[in-house]
Coordinates of C-alpha atoms and ligand atoms in Angstrom, one line a residue:
X1 CA 67.1 111.3 99.7
X2 CA 69.6 112.3 97.0
X3 CA 68.8 111.4 93.4
X4 CA 70.5 111.4 90.0
X5 CA 74.0 111.2 91.3
X6 CA 77.1 110.8 89.2
X7 CA 78.9 107.5 89.4
X8 CA 81.6 109.1 91.4
X9 CA 79.2 110.7 93.9
X10 CA 77.3 107.4 94.3
X11 CA 80.5 105.4 94.9
X12 CA 81.6 107.9 97.6
X13 CA 78.3 107.5 99.5
X14 CA 78.5 103.7 99.3
X15 CA 82.1 103.7 100.5
X16 CA 81.3 106.0 103.4
X17 CA 78.8 103.4 104.6
X18 CA 81.5 100.7 104.7
X19 CA 82.5 101.5 108.2
X20 CA 81.7 98.5 110.3
X21 CA 84.5 96.5 111.8
X22 CA 84.5 92.9 110.8
X23 CA 85.4 90.5 113.6
X24 CA 88.7 88.6 113.4
X25 CA 89.0 84.8 113.2
X26 CA 92.0 82.6 113.4
X27 CA 92.4 79.9 110.7
X28 CA 94.9 77.2 109.9
X29 CA 96.9 77.8 106.8
X30 CA 94.9 75.3 104.8
X31 CA 91.7 77.2 105.3
X32 CA 93.1 80.7 104.8
X33 CA 93.4 80.9 101.0
X34 CA 91.5 83.9 99.6
X35 CA 91.0 85.5 103.0
X36 CA 92.3 88.9 104.1
X37 CA 94.9 89.3 106.8
X38 CA 93.9 91.1 110.0
X39 CA 97.4 91.4 111.3
X40 CA 100.9 92.3 110.1
X41 CA 103.0 89.2 109.8
X42 CA 106.7 89.2 110.7
X43 CA 108.9 86.3 109.8
X44 CA 109.7 83.9 112.7
X45 CA 112.8 82.7 110.9
X46 CA 115.7 83.6 108.7
X47 CA 115.6 81.9 105.3
X48 CA 117.9 80.5 104.6
X49 CA 118.8 80.0 108.2
X50 CA 122.5 80.0 107.3
X51 CA 124.5 80.5 104.1
X52 CA 123.5 77.6 101.9
X53 CA 124.1 76.4 98.3
X54 CA 121.7 77.1 95.4
X55 CA 123.3 74.4 93.3
X56 CA 124.5 70.8 93.5
X57 CA 128.3 70.8 93.7
X58 CA 131.4 70.8 95.9
X59 CA 132.0 73.2 98.7
X60 CA 135.7 74.1 99.2
X61 CA 138.1 77.0 99.7
X62 CA 138.1 79.3 96.7
X63 CA 141.8 79.9 97.1
X64 CA 142.5 76.2 96.5
X65 CA 140.8 76.3 93.1
X66 CA 142.2 79.5 91.5
X67 CA 143.0 78.9 87.8
X68 CA 141.2 75.5 87.6
X69 CA 140.4 74.7 84.0
X70 CA 139.8 71.8 81.6
X71 CA 143.5 71.7 80.8
X72 CA 144.7 72.2 84.4
X73 CA 142.1 70.7 86.7
X74 CA 142.5 71.1 90.4
X75 CA 142.3 67.9 92.5
X76 CA 140.6 68.0 96.0
X77 CA 140.0 65.3 98.6
X78 CA 136.2 64.6 99.2
X79 CA 135.8 64.4 103.0
X80 CA 132.0 63.9 103.1
X81 CA 128.6 64.8 101.6
X82 CA 125.7 66.9 102.7
X83 CA 122.2 66.7 101.3
X84 CA 119.6 69.4 102.2
X85 CA 118.6 68.9 105.8
X86 CA 121.8 67.1 106.7
X87 CA 124.5 69.7 107.4
X88 CA 128.1 68.5 107.3
X89 CA 129.3 68.4 110.9
X90 CA 133.0 68.9 110.3
X91 CA 135.2 71.6 108.8
X92 CA 136.6 71.9 105.3
X93 CA 140.4 72.2 105.4
X94 CA 143.0 73.1 102.7
X95 CA 142.7 70.8 99.7
X96 CA 139.4 69.4 100.8
X97 CA 135.9 69.4 99.5
X98 CA 132.4 68.3 100.6
X99 CA 129.7 67.2 98.1
X100 CA 126.7 69.5 98.6
X101 CA 123.2 69.3 97.3
X102 CA 120.8 72.3 96.8
X103 CA 119.7 73.7 100.1
X104 CA 122.5 72.3 102.2
X105 CA 124.4 74.7 104.5
X106 CA 127.9 75.7 103.5
X107 CA 130.2 73.7 105.8
X108 CA 132.6 75.5 108.2
X109 CA 135.8 76.3 106.5
X110 CA 134.4 76.5 103.0
X111 CA 133.7 79.8 101.2
X112 CA 132.9 78.7 97.7
X113 CA 131.1 76.1 95.6
X114 CA 131.8 74.6 92.2
X115 CA 129.0 73.3 90.1
X116 CA 128.9 69.5 89.8
X117 CA 128.8 70.0 86.0
X118 CA 132.4 71.4 86.2
X119 CA 133.8 68.4 88.1
X120 CA 134.6 64.8 87.7
X121 CA 134.5 62.4 90.7
X122 CA 137.4 59.9 91.0
X123 CA 136.8 57.7 94.1
X124 CA 137.4 59.9 97.2
X125 CA 138.8 62.7 95.1
X126 CA 137.2 65.2 92.7
X127 CA 138.7 67.0 89.7
X128 CA 137.6 70.6 89.3
X129 CA 137.6 72.1 85.8
X130 CA 136.6 75.6 86.9
X131 CA 137.3 77.7 90.0
X132 CA 134.8 77.5 92.8
X133 CA 133.0 80.8 93.5
X134 CA 130.6 82.3 96.1
X135 CA 128.0 83.4 93.5
X136 CA 125.8 80.4 94.1
X137 CA 125.9 80.7 97.9
X138 CA 122.6 82.1 99.2
X139 CA 123.5 84.3 102.2
X140 CA 121.7 83.8 105.5
X141 CA 118.4 85.8 105.4
X142 CA 118.6 86.3 101.6
X143 CA 114.9 85.5 101.3
X144 CA 113.5 86.3 104.8
X145 CA 114.9 88.0 107.8
X146 CA 113.6 87.1 111.3
X147 CA 111.4 89.8 112.7
X148 CA 110.8 91.6 109.4
X149 CA 107.2 92.2 108.4
X150 CA 106.5 90.9 104.9
X151 CA 102.7 90.6 104.9
X152 CA 100.4 93.3 106.1
X153 CA 96.9 93.7 107.5
X154 CA 94.6 94.1 104.5
X155 CA 96.6 91.9 102.2
X156 CA 94.6 89.3 100.3
X157 CA 96.0 85.8 100.8
X158 CA 96.9 84.8 97.3
X159 CA 98.7 81.6 96.6
X160 CA 102.1 83.3 96.8
X161 CA 101.3 85.1 100.0
X162 CA 99.9 81.9 101.7
X163 CA 103.1 80.2 100.8
X164 CA 105.1 83.1 102.2
X165 CA 103.1 83.0 105.5
X166 CA 104.0 79.3 105.7
X167 CA 107.7 80.0 104.8
X168 CA 107.7 82.6 107.7
X169 CA 106.7 79.8 110.1
X170 CA 103.1 80.7 110.8
X171 CA 100.7 77.7 111.2
X172 CA 97.6 79.8 111.8
X173 CA 96.6 83.2 110.5
X174 CA 94.3 85.9 111.9
X175 CA 91.9 87.0 109.1
X176 CA 88.8 89.1 108.9
X177 CA 85.5 87.2 109.0
X178 CA 84.1 87.2 105.5
X179 CA 81.3 89.8 105.2
X180 CA 77.9 88.2 105.1
X181 CA 76.0 89.4 102.0
X182 CA 72.3 88.7 101.7
X183 CA 71.1 88.1 98.2
X184 CA 67.3 88.6 97.7
X185 CA 65.6 88.4 94.3
X186 CA 62.2 90.1 93.9
X187 CA 59.6 89.9 91.2
X188 CA 56.3 88.1 90.6
X189 CA 57.7 86.7 87.4
X190 CA 60.9 85.3 88.8
X191 CA 61.0 81.5 89.1
X192 CA 63.7 79.1 90.3
X193 CA 65.4 77.0 87.6
X194 CA 64.0 73.5 87.8
X195 CA 60.4 74.8 88.1
X196 CA 58.3 75.0 85.0
X197 CA 58.4 78.5 83.5
X198 CA 55.0 80.1 83.4
X199 CA 53.9 82.4 80.6
X200 CA 55.8 85.7 81.2
X201 CA 58.1 84.1 83.7
X202 CA 61.9 84.4 83.9
X203 CA 64.4 82.2 85.7
X204 CA 66.2 83.7 88.6
X205 CA 69.6 84.3 87.2
X206 CA 70.5 87.2 89.4
X207 CA 70.8 85.2 92.6
X208 CA 73.5 83.1 91.1
X209 CA 75.5 85.7 89.2
X210 CA 75.5 87.8 92.3
X211 CA 76.5 84.9 94.4
X212 CA 79.5 84.4 92.2
X213 CA 80.4 88.1 92.3
X214 CA 80.1 88.2 96.1
X215 CA 82.4 85.1 96.5
X216 CA 84.9 86.6 94.1
X217 CA 85.0 89.8 96.1
X218 CA 85.7 87.9 99.3
X219 CA 82.2 87.9 100.8
X220 CA 80.0 85.1 102.0
X221 CA 76.7 85.0 100.1
X222 CA 73.6 84.3 102.0
X223 CA 71.0 83.3 99.5
X224 CA 67.6 84.5 100.6
X225 CA 65.6 83.2 97.7
X226 CA 62.9 85.3 96.0
X227 CA 59.9 87.2 97.1
X228 CA 56.9 88.4 95.0
X229 CA 56.2 92.1 94.5
X230 CA 54.4 92.5 97.8
X231 CA 55.7 94.9 100.5
X232 CA 54.8 92.4 103.3
X233 CA 56.7 89.6 101.7
X234 CA 59.8 91.7 101.1
X235 CA 59.7 93.0 104.7
X236 CA 59.1 89.5 106.2
X237 CA 62.1 88.1 104.3
X238 CA 64.4 91.0 105.4
X239 CA 63.4 90.4 109.0
X240 CA 64.3 86.7 108.9
X241 CA 67.6 87.2 107.1
X242 CA 69.7 87.1 110.2
X243 CA 72.8 89.2 110.8
X244 CA 74.3 90.6 107.5
X245 CA 77.0 93.1 106.6
X246 CA 75.3 94.1 103.3
X247 CA 72.1 93.2 101.7
X248 CA 71.7 93.0 97.9
X249 CA 68.2 93.0 96.5
X250 CA 67.6 92.7 92.8
X251 CA 64.6 94.2 91.0
X252 CA 61.9 96.5 92.2
X253 CA 63.7 99.8 92.2
X254 CA 62.4 101.4 89.0
X255 CA 59.5 103.8 88.6
X256 CA 56.7 101.3 88.3
X257 CA 53.7 100.6 90.5
X258 CA 55.2 97.2 91.4
X259 CA 58.6 98.4 92.4
X260 CA 58.2 97.4 96.0
X261 CA 61.8 97.3 97.2
X262 CA 62.0 101.1 96.9
X263 CA 58.7 101.5 98.6
X264 CA 59.5 99.2 101.5
X265 CA 62.9 100.8 102.1
X266 CA 61.3 104.3 101.9
X267 CA 58.8 103.3 104.5
X268 CA 60.8 101.1 106.9
X269 CA 64.4 102.3 106.3
X270 CA 66.1 105.3 104.9
X271 CA 66.8 105.6 101.2
X272 CA 70.2 107.4 100.9
X273 CA 70.1 107.7 97.2
X274 CA 68.1 106.5 94.2
X275 CA 69.2 106.7 90.6
X276 CA 72.7 107.2 89.2
X277 CA 73.5 108.8 85.9
X278 CA 74.8 105.6 84.3
X279 CA 73.9 102.9 81.9
X280 CA 73.2 100.1 82.6
X281 CA 72.1 100.3 86.2
X282 CA 70.5 103.8 86.3
X283 CA 67.8 102.9 88.9
X284 CA 70.4 101.8 91.5
X285 CA 69.3 102.5 95.1
X286 CA 71.2 102.7 98.3
X287 CA 69.5 102.5 101.6
X288 CA 69.8 101.7 105.3
X289 CA 67.5 99.4 107.0
X290 CA 68.2 99.6 110.7
X291 CA 72.0 99.5 110.7
X292 CA 72.1 97.4 107.6
X293 CA 73.4 98.9 104.3
X294 CA 71.2 97.8 101.3
X295 CA 72.2 98.0 97.7
X296 CA 69.0 97.9 95.7
X297 CA 70.2 96.6 92.4
X298 CA 68.0 96.9 89.2
X299 CA 66.5 93.6 88.1
X300 CA 67.9 93.4 84.6
X301 CA 70.6 90.7 84.7
X302 CA 73.4 92.9 83.3
X303 CA 72.4 95.9 85.4
X304 CA 72.5 93.9 88.6
X305 CA 75.9 92.5 87.9
X306 CA 77.5 95.8 86.7
X307 CA 76.1 97.7 89.6
X308 CA 77.4 95.1 92.1
X309 CA 80.8 95.2 90.5
X310 CA 81.0 99.0 90.5
X311 CA 79.6 99.6 94.1
X312 CA 79.2 96.3 96.0
X313 CA 82.7 95.0 95.3
X314 CA 84.4 98.3 96.4
X315 CA 82.1 98.3 99.5
X316 CA 83.3 94.8 100.5
X317 CA 87.0 95.7 99.8
X318 CA 86.6 98.7 102.0
X319 CA 84.9 96.7 104.8
X320 CA 87.7 94.1 104.6
X321 CA 90.3 96.9 104.7
X322 CA 91.9 95.3 101.6
X323 CA 95.2 96.9 100.4
X324 CA 94.5 96.0 96.7
X325 CA 92.0 98.1 94.6
X326 CA 88.7 96.5 93.8
X327 CA 89.3 96.8 90.1
X328 CA 91.9 98.0 87.6
X329 CA 91.7 100.3 84.7
X330 CA 93.5 100.4 81.5
X331 CA 93.3 101.8 78.0
X332 CA 92.6 99.7 74.9
X333 CA 92.0 100.3 71.2
X334 CA 88.4 99.7 70.2
X335 CA 88.0 97.1 67.4
X336 CA 84.3 98.0 67.2
X337 CA 82.3 101.2 67.8
X338 CA 80.8 101.6 71.2
X339 CA 77.7 103.7 71.7
X340 CA 77.5 106.3 74.6
X341 CA 74.4 107.8 76.1
X342 CA 73.1 111.3 76.7
X343 CA 74.0 112.6 80.2
X344 CA 75.1 109.2 81.4
X345 CA 78.3 107.4 82.0
X346 CA 78.1 104.1 80.0
X347 CA 79.6 100.7 80.8
X348 CA 79.5 98.5 77.6
X349 CA 80.6 94.9 77.8
X350 CA 83.7 94.0 75.8
X351 CA 86.1 91.3 75.0
X352 CA 89.5 92.6 76.1
X353 CA 92.8 91.2 74.8
X354 CA 95.4 92.4 77.3
X355 CA 98.2 91.1 75.0
X356 CA 96.9 93.0 72.0
X357 CA 95.7 96.0 73.9
X358 CA 92.4 95.8 72.1
X359 CA 88.7 95.5 73.0
X360 CA 85.7 94.6 70.9
X361 CA 82.0 94.6 71.7
X362 CA 80.3 91.5 73.0
X363 CA 77.5 92.2 70.5
X364 CA 74.0 92.9 71.7
X365 CA 74.4 95.5 74.5
X366 CA 70.8 95.3 75.9
X367 CA 70.9 95.1 79.7
X368 CA 68.7 92.0 79.5
X369 CA 71.3 90.0 77.5
X370 CA 73.3 88.2 80.1
X371 CA 75.5 86.6 77.5
X372 CA 77.4 89.9 77.4
X373 CA 78.5 89.3 81.0
X374 CA 79.1 85.6 80.4
X375 CA 81.5 86.0 77.5
X376 CA 82.7 89.6 78.0
X377 CA 85.7 90.1 80.3
X378 CA 85.7 93.9 80.5
X379 CA 83.6 97.0 80.8
X380 CA 84.2 99.7 78.3
X381 CA 83.7 103.1 80.0
X382 CA 82.3 105.9 78.0
X383 CA 81.9 109.4 79.5
X384 CA 78.5 111.0 79.2
X385 CA 77.5 112.1 75.7
X386 CA 80.4 110.3 74.0
X387 CA 80.5 107.5 71.5
X388 CA 83.7 105.7 70.6
X389 CA 84.5 104.8 67.1
X390 CA 86.5 101.9 65.8
X391 CA 90.2 102.5 66.3
X392 CA 89.8 104.9 69.1
X393 CA 91.4 104.5 72.5
X394 CA 88.9 103.8 75.3
X395 CA 89.0 103.3 79.0
X396 CA 88.5 99.7 80.1
X397 CA 87.8 98.0 83.4
X398 CA 88.8 94.4 83.3
X399 CA 86.3 92.2 85.1
X400 CA 89.0 90.0 86.4
X401 CA 91.6 92.0 88.2
X402 CA 94.6 92.8 86.1
X403 CA 97.2 94.5 88.3
Ligands
LIG1 P1 62.8 95.2 87.6 O1 64.1 95.9 87.9 O2 62.2 94.5 88.7 O3 61.9 96.1 86.9 O4 63.2 94.1 86.5 C1 63.8 94.4 85.3 C2 63.9 93.2 84.4 O5 64.8 92.2 85.0 C3 62.6 92.5 84.2 O6 62.6 92.0 82.9 C4 62.7 91.3 85.1 O7 62.0 90.2 84.7 C5 64.2 91.0 85.1 N1 64.6 90.3 86.4 C6 64.2 90.8 87.6 N2 64.7 90.0 88.6 C7 65.4 89.0 87.9 C8 66.1 87.8 88.4 N3 66.3 87.6 89.7 N4 66.7 87.1 87.4 C9 66.6 87.3 86.1 N5 65.9 88.4 85.6 C10 65.3 89.2 86.5
LIG2 MG1 60.4 93.6 89.2

């Protein structure tokens, strides 16, 4: 077992374990939002499928309209109209025009369009007060070309990409099955909300904050409830958990007599590392139980969230083969001082303003104060042995991804 790893070393070990191949499933578009593509997607169509108009106006021959102006309008004969989806079947000859609406194909014979705002209709004729031009014609394939790959394996299906897949003509998408992530809380003192809180008890918040983080990272949380600090109970729960791609436990990985998670994993699995030189989250443990990777998160609510974000989220991204990074980094000016720690990389919680490029402390930075994660939107990263004073530039990891 390795111990006292740096954050970078620990992350490398965790990522190395994200090797398994997730099965692929095929979903209709309406169920594919937020999933990760398992195939490259080429367009089945050209878009537009032919030259079409980006404006409402009149299609005609540019040479007929040269020099058209308010003083010297050009008069054309209107031989038909064509809304989007109803192409004009004929051909536009000299001195003729067809009324077109946005998205309609440019009729045969025409090579230019004049905006409706620059015209006046008079019965079956139209007066043009400006020359027609081709600048508002969208050439065939301007947006999408048939056969070209626009979305790739590993791309997260964001709203824009889901729309793009539909525009390319795909009704169903092959995506990776969401990784199943077990969430197990440990601790004699941990009680489900809704039950009366005994003296010395604490409500199980970790299960729900972790559930949210797992969902946000593209995983499928499997809530395993809570077990007391008894090795048999922990083991029994792990055995009944069913197939998982990752197991998260919270609590029970510190030094104490009652820290059973570590003991059970030492005895029945293989502890790969224990303790990382960071704060919060120093007692983090990473193990294997059979083939199952286990992240033993410390029980303190802030520690469990921060360690999942720093290690669990990248693990899931790697497993899913995602092309986007698990989190971004930026620099911001500290509006408040931030305190570092001796020999440890520190992740303070901050309120980041991307617009202002500033970050301030959420206040009480104790790892038991969950409000810092509820109202903070960023981690302020301090290298070992370094404080940051007010006005200084600091490294920041936004908790919602800022590309
Ligand atoms: P541990 O890591 O087990 O030593 O727990 C550290 C602190 O986190 C203790 O104060 C626990 O009561 C608290 N804690 C542990 N598990 C949870 C949980 N599921 N929800 C909220 N607090 C917890
Ligand atoms: Mg405990």
